[in-house]
Amino acid sequence: MPEKILELLDEKKYLAVKEIAEEMNTVDLAELIEELYEENEDRTAMMKLFRLLPKEAAADVFSYLDADTQQLIIETLTDYELRHVLEDLYLDDCVDMIEEMPANVVKRVLKNSSPENRQLINQYLKYPEDSAGSIMTNEYVGLKSGTSVKSAFDIIRRDGVDKETIYTCYVTDASRRLIGYVTVREMLLSPLETIVDDIMETHPIYAHTLDDKEEIAKDFSKYDMLSMPVVDNENRIVGIITIDDAVDVMQDENTEDFEKMAGMAPSEETYLKTPPFKLAKNRIIWLLVLMLSAMVTGGLLEHYEAAIAGLPLLVSFIPMLMDTGGNCGAQASTMIIRGLALDEIELKDFFRVWWKEIRVALICGAALSAVNFIRIIIQYGDIGVAAVVSLTLIITVCVAKSLGCILPIIAKRMKLDPAIMASPIITTLTDACSVFVYFTIAMAMLRGRLI
Amino acid sequence: MPEKILELLDEKKYLAVKEIAEEMNTVDLAELIEELYEENEDRTAMMKLFRLLPKEAAADVFSYLDADTQQLIIETLTDYELRHVLEDLYLDDCVDMIEEMPANVVKRVLKNSSPENRQLINQYLKYPEDSAGSIMTNEYVGLKSGTSVKSAFDIIRRDGVDKETIYTCYVTDASRRLIGYVTVREMLLSPLETIVDDIMETHPIYAHTLDDKEEIAKDFSKYDMLSMPVVDNENRIVGIITIDDAVDVMQDENTEDFEKMAGMAPSEETYLKTPPFKLAKNRIIWLLVLMLSAMVTGGLLEHYEAAIAGLPLLVSFIPMLMDTGGNCGAQASTMIIRGLALDEIELKDFFRVWWKEIRVALICGAALSAVNFIRIIIQYGDIGVAAVVSLTLIITVCVAKSLGCILPIIAKRMKLDPAIMASPIITTLTDACSVFVYFTIAMAMLRGRLI
């Protein structure tokens, strides 16, 4: 596709390009523009295509571009062109964009926005990064209490074209306080003279500007909502959040959990856009902490040097014990962290969860021990060692599963993110436990053979 | 809340209960009903509350209950009551429910559905579990080509109340083939005599009945859609998928990835609802496979028994090397698996990704080795051992990061789920590599001291 467009642009067949662009979806057009630039790191072709877009499509396409491309385009557009794009851009998309731009670009954007928009942008930029305010938009239909369905439709017809979603209209009292909402569906099904107050839903689910956006995304999923109003301290509506932004928050939170659970600081950009140095920085802190913690296990092994010298065979089971413990802990912690994230598990379920994990641990531990016992008997014919390894295995599995369920719940109770209590940290803790248990049991049961 | 309702029900204050229920949100009501049952494992209170719900709310609340509670209610309702609930239930919710029920309950449900619905349910049940067909609904507004906006609104007014979403109407030609869609918004902004063909979008994004539902959920997120039409082989529209179901698919896929990445078979129920035996079954296979694989590392250690006996200090660095390797591999594989899942990384990026990981590995490896080298010099004053451990560490980090990025991409190319190539398997592989490298280097550099 990019090759074909490049060819047509080279041959100055602009009409053909225009026709292709008109058939294409906004999101695909944005992708195409990014690819045109990536193809040869030259902005000429990209700008030609962007300028060929119909005016009403340009702002839409622009909002789907990544921040780097947006910046390139802003830098290239004339003030006149830029004003047209900004005029048609939804306010939340514009605020999102500004948050990513360097100061000189922001200045140009603000200079070319209308005075009202400039004021709104500045106001929106003040909300903290994780708050409801940071993802809301002002593009909603507001109706005064007492409006009739007929007037409501007139208002939608008059203002609607600029509103991101018109399907839910919010009803406010004389002091702009939110008192309910009414859907276009409800209004279509009612006679035109009906007063919206009579058909509105009076218990809207809403968010405050400073609410955590993660919690809001959960509410969207729980209550199957398409948009949610956001109110200030006096309960006055200041904006709405739409489902597309809530879905983005959801996916970002999932990605963040994946990263934290693998012992990494969350990254802001996609993988391919993050430079290696930044990736390394995100990863090195946990690696260092865990490496230094693993030295405790090393120290324990040093402590048991005499036992190892007496029966070197013992060493060869250490990797298996450590890995199995780590895997068992990772399984338990993953289930618990995910359950906590989806609100399927709550703090009050602590003992139920632990009791469940203990039973799972006993079943898994017994099965693994049995396999191990048999294999050691067959391979080495050493019942003593087989018993020590199998017993250690059961205890390790129980410890690992317990740590895996207890630590995330403790983290949650301490208002920390449970996702940090995942595989890496639990593996390190389990390692030390399993080595300690292993040699304690070995010293007790095989005392005679360890010198 | 459940206590208060129980009290009111006990005192037969049904009017008060009714008033409370009317003020409550559907989802919260469903939660309350489940809690009433959990409170005392007795269905009397739950059924009383359910029967007190206004008729139009009952089906909605019912659709948000979990399968167990739905079954309890179906078993208790009379045929007459059941018919009323089923009448108001959306078809996709009904199909979802039937998929979870035992045969005798399904029979009762089908017996009490209208003949047309029975036929539709049977047809919908035929779609494979992961297909678009399995999550679609027939509750959409379809318009014939040539319809005017005025007639469209009449159709919505006539049929709309039963449609799950009326905001997007699908336009079909004479043979029911999908040719476009028009939003209520667009229609509200057009004169009543406009023909929908003139204002409709002619390139709808659609799915085929057998498309993978995971891909469809991605499209929802990519194109910011609220609903997507589903067509059969002849391009005839057979249903639509709504965003709430797409969001559920997205979250389920994320949960599945979390589980697979921790070496577990995905579970169908939430954690607290899965019995310990089922949990153990989901976990044991990978544990066994990984335990047996870890024996390779154990075997290697046995092979180097002589070296260990000669310089027992070497053993105490094994946990640190193994853990660090595992953590590095987990970090890389998590980033790659997540990137592949979100389509941020594609197969053609293979070499770019690998080259990036190698650079990250060198930065991380150098930093970790330096810290280690200094610590060993300070603690043991043994430059030889310090050099061997540090060199091994750099190589281990490089191997781990490489495996972490190569294996998920290979899995993807082989049409397997990249999520299986996560932490557990990479840790096990890295373990064997690091032990091998460690002793190979030690034997070469410290030959004199290892007997």
PDB file of C-alpha atoms in Angstrom, chain A residues 1 23-32 35 60-61 63-64 90 93 164 242-245 247-248 251, chain B residues 168 170 181 183 201 203-207 211 214-229 243 246 250 342-343:
ATOM      1  CA  MET A   1       0.000   0.000   0.000  1.00  0.00           C
ATOM      2  CA  GLU A  23     -12.366   4.973   0.590  1.00  0.00           C
ATOM      3  CA  MET A  24     -10.108   4.308   3.543  1.00  0.00           C
ATOM      4  CA  ASN A  25     -10.876   4.166   7.237  1.00  0.00           C
ATOM      5  CA  THR A  26      -9.461   6.945   9.460  1.00  0.00           C
ATOM      6  CA  VAL A  27      -7.334   4.573  11.510  1.00  0.00           C
ATOM      7  CA  ASP A  28      -5.872   2.884   8.438  1.00  0.00           C
ATOM      8  CA  LEU A  29      -5.118   6.301   6.903  1.00  0.00           C
ATOM      9  CA  ALA A  30      -3.195   7.280  10.037  1.00  0.00           C
ATOM     10  CA  GLU A  31      -1.192   4.047   9.787  1.00  0.00           C
ATOM     11  CA  LEU A  32      -0.499   4.717   6.116  1.00  0.00           C
ATOM     12  CA  GLU A  35       4.403   4.149   7.085  1.00  0.00           C
ATOM     13  CA  ASP A  60      -9.694  12.739  12.776  1.00  0.00           C
ATOM     14  CA  VAL A  61      -6.702  11.119  11.074  1.00  0.00           C
ATOM     15  CA  SER A  63      -5.762  12.285  16.322  1.00  0.00           C
ATOM     16  CA  TYR A  64      -4.797   8.671  15.522  1.00  0.00           C
ATOM     17  CA  TYR A  90     -11.684  16.845  19.910  1.00  0.00           C
ATOM     18  CA  ASP A  93      -7.308  14.342  21.761  1.00  0.00           C
ATOM     19  CA  GLU A 164     -17.912  13.114  20.541  1.00  0.00           C
ATOM     20  CA  THR A 242     -16.020   7.861  26.607  1.00  0.00           C
ATOM     21  CA  ILE A 243     -15.617   4.092  26.360  1.00  0.00           C
ATOM     22  CA  ASP A 244     -12.784   4.218  23.806  1.00  0.00           C
ATOM     23  CA  ASP A 245     -10.609   6.061  26.311  1.00  0.00           C
ATOM     24  CA  VAL A 247     -10.659   0.702  26.934  1.00  0.00           C
ATOM     25  CA  ASP A 248      -7.242   2.303  26.363  1.00  0.00           C
ATOM     26  CA  GLN A 251      -5.183  -2.126  28.136  1.00  0.00           C
TER      27      GLN A 251
ATOM     28  CA  THR B 168     -25.771   2.243  14.529  1.00  0.00           C
ATOM     29  CA  TYR B 170     -27.103  -1.405   9.225  1.00  0.00           C
ATOM     30  CA  TYR B 181     -24.199   1.676   8.070  1.00  0.00           C
ATOM     31  CA  THR B 183     -25.591   6.309  12.823  1.00  0.00           C
ATOM     32  CA  GLU B 201     -20.813   5.011   5.423  1.00  0.00           C
ATOM     33  CA  HIS B 203     -17.063   0.751   3.874  1.00  0.00           C
ATOM     34  CA  PRO B 204     -18.192  -0.868   7.103  1.00  0.00           C
ATOM     35  CA  ILE B 205     -15.662  -2.863   9.065  1.00  0.00           C
ATOM     36  CA  TYR B 206     -17.267  -6.252   9.589  1.00  0.00           C
ATOM     37  CA  ALA B 207     -16.509  -9.753  10.795  1.00  0.00           C
ATOM     38  CA  ASP B 211     -13.559 -15.106  12.681  1.00  0.00           C
ATOM     39  CA  GLU B 214      -9.827 -12.125  19.900  1.00  0.00           C
ATOM     40  CA  GLU B 215      -9.003 -10.450  16.576  1.00  0.00           C
ATOM     41  CA  ILE B 216     -12.397  -8.775  16.607  1.00  0.00           C
ATOM     42  CA  ALA B 217     -11.832  -7.383  20.096  1.00  0.00           C
ATOM     43  CA  LYS B 218      -8.558  -5.900  18.813  1.00  0.00           C
ATOM     44  CA  ASP B 219     -10.400  -4.232  15.934  1.00  0.00           C
ATOM     45  CA  PHE B 220     -12.871  -2.673  18.371  1.00  0.00           C
ATOM     46  CA  SER B 221      -9.987  -1.126  20.236  1.00  0.00           C
ATOM     47  CA  LYS B 222      -8.093  -0.122  17.097  1.00  0.00           C
ATOM     48  CA  TYR B 223     -11.031   1.501  15.306  1.00  0.00           C
ATOM     49  CA  ASP B 224     -12.861   2.828  18.408  1.00  0.00           C
ATOM     50  CA  MET B 225     -16.095   1.078  17.430  1.00  0.00           C
ATOM     51  CA  LEU B 226     -19.269   0.665  19.477  1.00  0.00           C
ATOM     52  CA  SER B 227     -20.610  -2.282  17.506  1.00  0.00           C
ATOM     53  CA  MET B 228     -19.524  -4.437  14.561  1.00  0.00           C
ATOM     54  CA  PRO B 229     -21.728  -6.269  12.057  1.00  0.00           C
ATOM     55  CA  ILE B 243     -18.540  -3.240  22.609  1.00  0.00           C
ATOM     56  CA  ALA B 246     -15.720  -7.128  23.005  1.00  0.00           C
ATOM     57  CA  MET B 250     -10.295  -8.488  25.771  1.00  0.00           C
ATOM     58  CA  LEU B 342      -1.144  -5.884  21.009  1.00  0.00           C
ATOM     59  CA  ASP B 343       0.173  -6.052  17.422  1.00  0.00           C
TER      60      ASP B 343
END
